């Protein structure tokens, strides 16, 4: 594809609701990253995949957060029982070779 | 752990002024260093990078030199344009996985 795409671009959830955020990386990119960006701050690492293997999930803030990439392409970040502090922009990035990463436009999540 | 500290903003300059945005880092090993830019309403874009000490990254008139002795990677541009108005993020990658970002510096260039 032309670039990394993410959907939905905006999501409003009621507290306690489950949400699923999708990332379509650039075709052929082996590595995929998820970041969380709070307002006025830089992106914070959540998790990293190489193909379908989740190599690092040290940044996931709680066990309510779960990410998968079952076929080594599209990835889904799931947040269960959303809380207000989960409100942020969720960024996905992919790369073919390290260290350059290509970012998607992000999903802006608002939990009410 | 790894960390990146960048110059607090916002920064406001007149067109054709000289730009410096400071960035210092703390990391184990030998990280790669990056500057990303985020234009209004758009996603993060890689602006430039340097992968080892004394390397100079450059793109679109912007430059930054990897200084291991001062653990710095300051962004410079000799003559800014209104179109350079954006948020600039300094980042490092110390291993095969995650990047660590600074909090961003907002630049506004006035005509």
CSV table of C-alpha atoms in Angstrom, one decimal:
chain,number,residue,atom,x,y,z
A,1,UNK,CA,0.0,0.0,0.0
A,2,UNK,CA,0.9,3.7,-0.2
A,3,UNK,CA,1.4,4.0,3.5
A,4,UNK,CA,0.4,2.8,7.0
A,5,UNK,CA,-3.3,3.0,7.5
A,6,UNK,CA,-5.3,2.9,10.7
A,7,UNK,CA,-8.9,2.6,11.5
A,8,UNK,CA,-11.0,4.0,12.9
A,9,UNK,CA,-9.5,7.5,12.8
A,10,UNK,CA,-11.7,8.5,15.8
A,11,UNK,CA,-13.3,6.4,18.4
A,12,UNK,CA,-15.5,7.5,21.3
A,13,UNK,CA,-16.2,4.9,23.9
A,14,UNK,CA,-18.1,4.7,27.1
A,15,UNK,CA,-16.0,3.8,30.2
A,16,UNK,CA,-16.0,0.0,30.5
A,17,UNK,CA,-16.5,-0.6,26.8
A,18,UNK,CA,-14.1,-2.8,24.8
A,19,UNK,CA,-12.5,-1.3,21.7
A,20,UNK,CA,-10.4,-2.7,18.8
A,21,UNK,CA,-8.0,-0.5,16.8
A,22,UNK,CA,-6.7,-1.8,13.4
A,23,UNK,CA,-3.4,-1.2,11.7
A,24,UNK,CA,-2.6,-2.0,8.1
A,25,UNK,CA,1.2,-1.7,7.6
A,26,UNK,CA,3.0,-1.0,4.4
A,27,UNK,CA,3.0,-4.2,2.3
A,28,UNK,CA,6.0,-6.4,3.0
A,29,UNK,CA,7.1,-4.6,6.2
A,30,UNK,CA,8.3,-7.1,8.7
A,31,UNK,CA,8.2,-5.0,11.8
A,32,UNK,CA,5.2,-3.4,13.4
A,33,UNK,CA,5.0,-1.1,16.4
A,34,UNK,CA,2.2,0.3,18.5
A,35,UNK,CA,2.7,3.6,20.5
A,36,UNK,CA,0.4,5.6,22.7
A,37,UNK,CA,0.6,9.4,22.5
A,38,UNK,CA,-1.1,11.5,25.2
A,39,UNK,CA,-1.9,15.1,24.5
A,40,UNK,CA,1.2,17.3,24.5
A,41,UNK,CA,3.6,14.4,24.9
A,42,UNK,CA,5.7,12.2,22.7
A,43,UNK,CA,4.7,8.7,21.7
A,44,UNK,CA,5.2,6.0,24.3
A,45,UNK,CA,6.1,2.5,23.2
A,46,UNK,CA,3.4,-0.2,23.7
A,47,UNK,CA,4.4,-3.3,21.8
A,48,UNK,CA,6.4,-4.6,18.8
A,49,UNK,CA,6.0,-7.5,16.3
A,50,UNK,CA,8.3,-9.1,13.9
A,51,UNK,CA,6.1,-10.9,11.5
A,52,UNK,CA,3.5,-12.6,13.7
A,53,UNK,CA,5.8,-12.9,16.7
A,54,UNK,CA,5.2,-10.4,19.5
A,55,UNK,CA,8.8,-9.7,20.6
A,56,UNK,CA,8.3,-7.0,23.1
A,57,UNK,CA,5.1,-6.1,25.0
A,58,UNK,CA,6.8,-4.3,27.9
A,59,UNK,CA,5.0,-1.0,27.2
A,60,UNK,CA,1.5,-2.3,27.5
A,61,UNK,CA,0.2,-0.4,30.6
A,62,UNK,CA,-2.1,-3.2,32.0
A,63,UNK,CA,-3.5,-6.6,31.2
A,64,UNK,CA,-6.5,-4.8,29.7
A,65,UNK,CA,-4.4,-4.1,26.6
A,66,UNK,CA,-3.8,-6.8,24.1
A,67,UNK,CA,-2.3,-6.8,20.6
A,68,UNK,CA,-2.1,-9.4,17.9
A,69,UNK,CA,-0.8,-9.9,14.4
A,70,UNK,CA,-1.9,-13.4,13.5
A,71,UNK,CA,-0.8,-13.5,9.9
A,72,UNK,CA,2.2,-11.2,10.1
A,73,UNK,CA,0.4,-8.3,8.3
A,74,UNK,CA,-2.6,-6.5,9.8
A,75,UNK,CA,-2.5,-5.9,13.5
A,76,UNK,CA,-5.2,-5.2,16.1
A,77,UNK,CA,-4.8,-3.4,19.4
A,78,UNK,CA,-7.6,-4.3,21.8
A,79,UNK,CA,-8.4,-2.5,25.0
A,80,UNK,CA,-10.8,-4.1,27.4
A,81,UNK,CA,-13.0,-2.3,29.9
A,82,UNK,CA,-11.7,1.1,28.8
A,83,UNK,CA,-10.9,3.8,31.4
A,84,UNK,CA,-10.7,7.5,31.0
A,85,UNK,CA,-6.9,7.4,31.3
A,86,UNK,CA,-6.8,5.3,28.1
A,87,UNK,CA,-7.9,8.4,26.1
A,88,UNK,CA,-5.0,9.1,23.7
A,89,UNK,CA,-3.9,8.8,20.1
A,90,UNK,CA,-2.7,5.3,19.3
A,91,UNK,CA,-0.1,5.2,16.6
A,92,UNK,CA,1.0,2.3,14.5
A,93,UNK,CA,4.3,2.2,12.7
A,94,UNK,CA,6.0,-0.4,10.4
A,95,UNK,CA,9.4,-0.9,9.0
A,96,UNK,CA,11.1,-3.1,6.4
A,97,UNK,CA,14.6,-2.6,7.8
A,98,UNK,CA,15.6,-1.0,11.0
A,99,UNK,CA,15.9,1.6,12.2
A,100,UNK,CA,13.5,3.7,10.0
A,101,UNK,CA,9.9,3.5,10.9
A,102,UNK,CA,6.8,4.8,9.0
A,103,UNK,CA,3.9,6.0,11.0
A,104,UNK,CA,0.2,5.8,10.3
A,105,UNK,CA,-2.1,8.8,11.0
A,106,UNK,CA,-3.2,7.4,14.4
A,107,UNK,CA,-6.5,6.6,16.0
A,108,UNK,CA,-7.8,9.2,18.5
A,109,UNK,CA,-9.6,7.4,21.3
A,110,UNK,CA,-11.8,9.3,23.7
A,111,UNK,CA,-13.2,7.5,26.7
A,112,UNK,CA,-16.2,9.2,28.4
B,1,UNK,CA,16.4,3.4,31.1
B,2,UNK,CA,16.6,5.3,27.9
B,3,UNK,CA,15.3,8.9,27.8
B,4,UNK,CA,15.2,11.9,25.5
B,5,UNK,CA,15.0,15.5,26.6
B,6,UNK,CA,14.2,18.2,24.1
B,7,UNK,CA,13.9,21.9,24.2
B,8,UNK,CA,10.6,23.1,25.5
B,9,UNK,CA,8.4,25.1,23.3
B,10,UNK,CA,6.6,26.7,21.8
B,11,UNK,CA,9.2,28.3,19.5
B,12,UNK,CA,8.1,31.3,17.4
B,13,UNK,CA,10.4,32.6,14.7
B,14,UNK,CA,10.1,35.0,11.7
B,15,UNK,CA,10.6,33.6,8.2
B,16,UNK,CA,14.3,33.2,7.3
B,17,UNK,CA,15.4,33.1,10.9
B,18,UNK,CA,17.9,30.5,12.1
B,19,UNK,CA,16.4,27.5,14.0
B,20,UNK,CA,17.9,25.4,16.7
B,21,UNK,CA,15.9,22.8,18.7
B,22,UNK,CA,18.0,21.2,21.4
B,23,UNK,CA,17.9,17.5,22.1
B,24,UNK,CA,19.9,15.4,24.6
B,25,UNK,CA,19.6,11.7,25.3
B,26,UNK,CA,20.5,9.0,27.9
B,27,UNK,CA,20.9,5.5,26.6
B,28,UNK,CA,22.8,2.3,27.1
B,29,UNK,CA,24.9,1.1,24.1
B,30,UNK,CA,25.0,2.9,20.8
B,31,UNK,CA,21.6,4.2,19.8
B,32,UNK,CA,20.4,5.5,16.5
B,33,UNK,CA,19.0,9.0,16.7
B,34,UNK,CA,16.1,10.5,14.8
B,35,UNK,CA,14.1,13.7,14.2
B,36,UNK,CA,10.4,13.3,13.3
B,37,UNK,CA,8.1,16.0,12.2
B,38,UNK,CA,4.3,16.2,12.6
B,39,UNK,CA,2.6,18.8,10.4
B,40,UNK,CA,-0.9,19.9,11.5
B,41,UNK,CA,-3.5,17.2,10.9
B,42,UNK,CA,-0.9,14.7,9.7
B,43,UNK,CA,1.0,11.7,11.1
B,44,UNK,CA,4.6,11.5,12.2
B,45,UNK,CA,7.2,11.6,9.4
B,46,UNK,CA,10.8,10.8,9.6
B,47,UNK,CA,12.8,14.0,9.0
B,48,UNK,CA,16.4,12.8,9.4
B,49,UNK,CA,18.5,10.2,11.2
B,50,UNK,CA,22.0,9.3,12.3
B,51,UNK,CA,23.2,5.9,13.2
B,52,UNK,CA,26.6,6.4,14.7
B,53,UNK,CA,28.7,9.1,16.4
B,54,UNK,CA,29.7,12.1,14.3
B,55,UNK,CA,27.2,11.2,11.6
B,56,UNK,CA,25.2,14.2,10.2
B,57,UNK,CA,21.7,13.6,9.2
B,58,UNK,CA,20.2,16.1,6.7
B,59,UNK,CA,16.9,16.6,4.8
B,60,UNK,CA,14.9,19.6,3.5
B,61,UNK,CA,17.5,22.0,4.8
B,62,UNK,CA,17.5,20.6,8.3
B,63,UNK,CA,20.6,19.1,9.8
B,64,UNK,CA,21.6,17.3,13.1
B,65,UNK,CA,24.9,15.9,14.1
B,66,UNK,CA,25.2,12.9,16.5
B,67,UNK,CA,27.5,14.1,19.3
B,68,UNK,CA,28.4,11.2,21.6
B,69,UNK,CA,30.6,13.3,23.8
B,70,UNK,CA,27.7,15.6,24.7
B,71,UNK,CA,24.9,13.0,24.1
B,72,UNK,CA,23.2,15.5,21.9
B,73,UNK,CA,21.4,15.6,18.5
B,74,UNK,CA,20.4,19.3,18.0
B,75,UNK,CA,18.2,20.1,15.0
B,76,UNK,CA,19.2,23.2,13.0
B,77,UNK,CA,18.0,25.0,9.9
B,78,UNK,CA,19.6,28.1,8.5
B,79,UNK,CA,16.5,29.8,7.1
B,80,UNK,CA,13.0,28.6,8.2
B,81,UNK,CA,9.9,29.0,6.1
B,82,UNK,CA,6.2,29.3,7.1
B,83,UNK,CA,5.7,25.8,5.8
B,84,UNK,CA,8.2,24.5,8.5
B,85,UNK,CA,5.6,25.2,11.2
B,86,UNK,CA,5.0,21.8,12.9
B,87,UNK,CA,5.8,19.8,16.0
B,88,UNK,CA,9.3,18.3,16.0
B,89,UNK,CA,10.2,15.1,18.0
B,90,UNK,CA,13.6,13.9,18.8
B,91,UNK,CA,13.9,10.1,19.3
B,92,UNK,CA,16.3,7.3,19.8
B,93,UNK,CA,16.4,3.6,19.1
B,94,UNK,CA,18.8,1.6,21.2
B,95,UNK,CA,17.9,-1.9,20.0
B,96,UNK,CA,15.9,-3.7,17.4
B,97,UNK,CA,12.6,-2.8,18.9
B,98,UNK,CA,11.1,0.3,20.5
B,99,UNK,CA,11.9,3.9,20.0
B,100,UNK,CA,12.0,6.5,22.8
B,101,UNK,CA,10.7,9.9,22.0
B,102,UNK,CA,11.0,13.4,23.5
B,103,UNK,CA,7.8,15.4,24.3
B,104,UNK,CA,8.0,17.4,21.1
B,105,UNK,CA,8.7,21.1,20.3
B,106,UNK,CA,6.1,23.2,18.5
B,107,UNK,CA,7.5,25.5,16.0
B,108,UNK,CA,5.6,28.4,14.5
B,109,UNK,CA,7.1,30.5,11.7
B,110,UNK,CA,5.5,33.8,11.0
B,111,UNK,CA,5.8,35.6,7.6
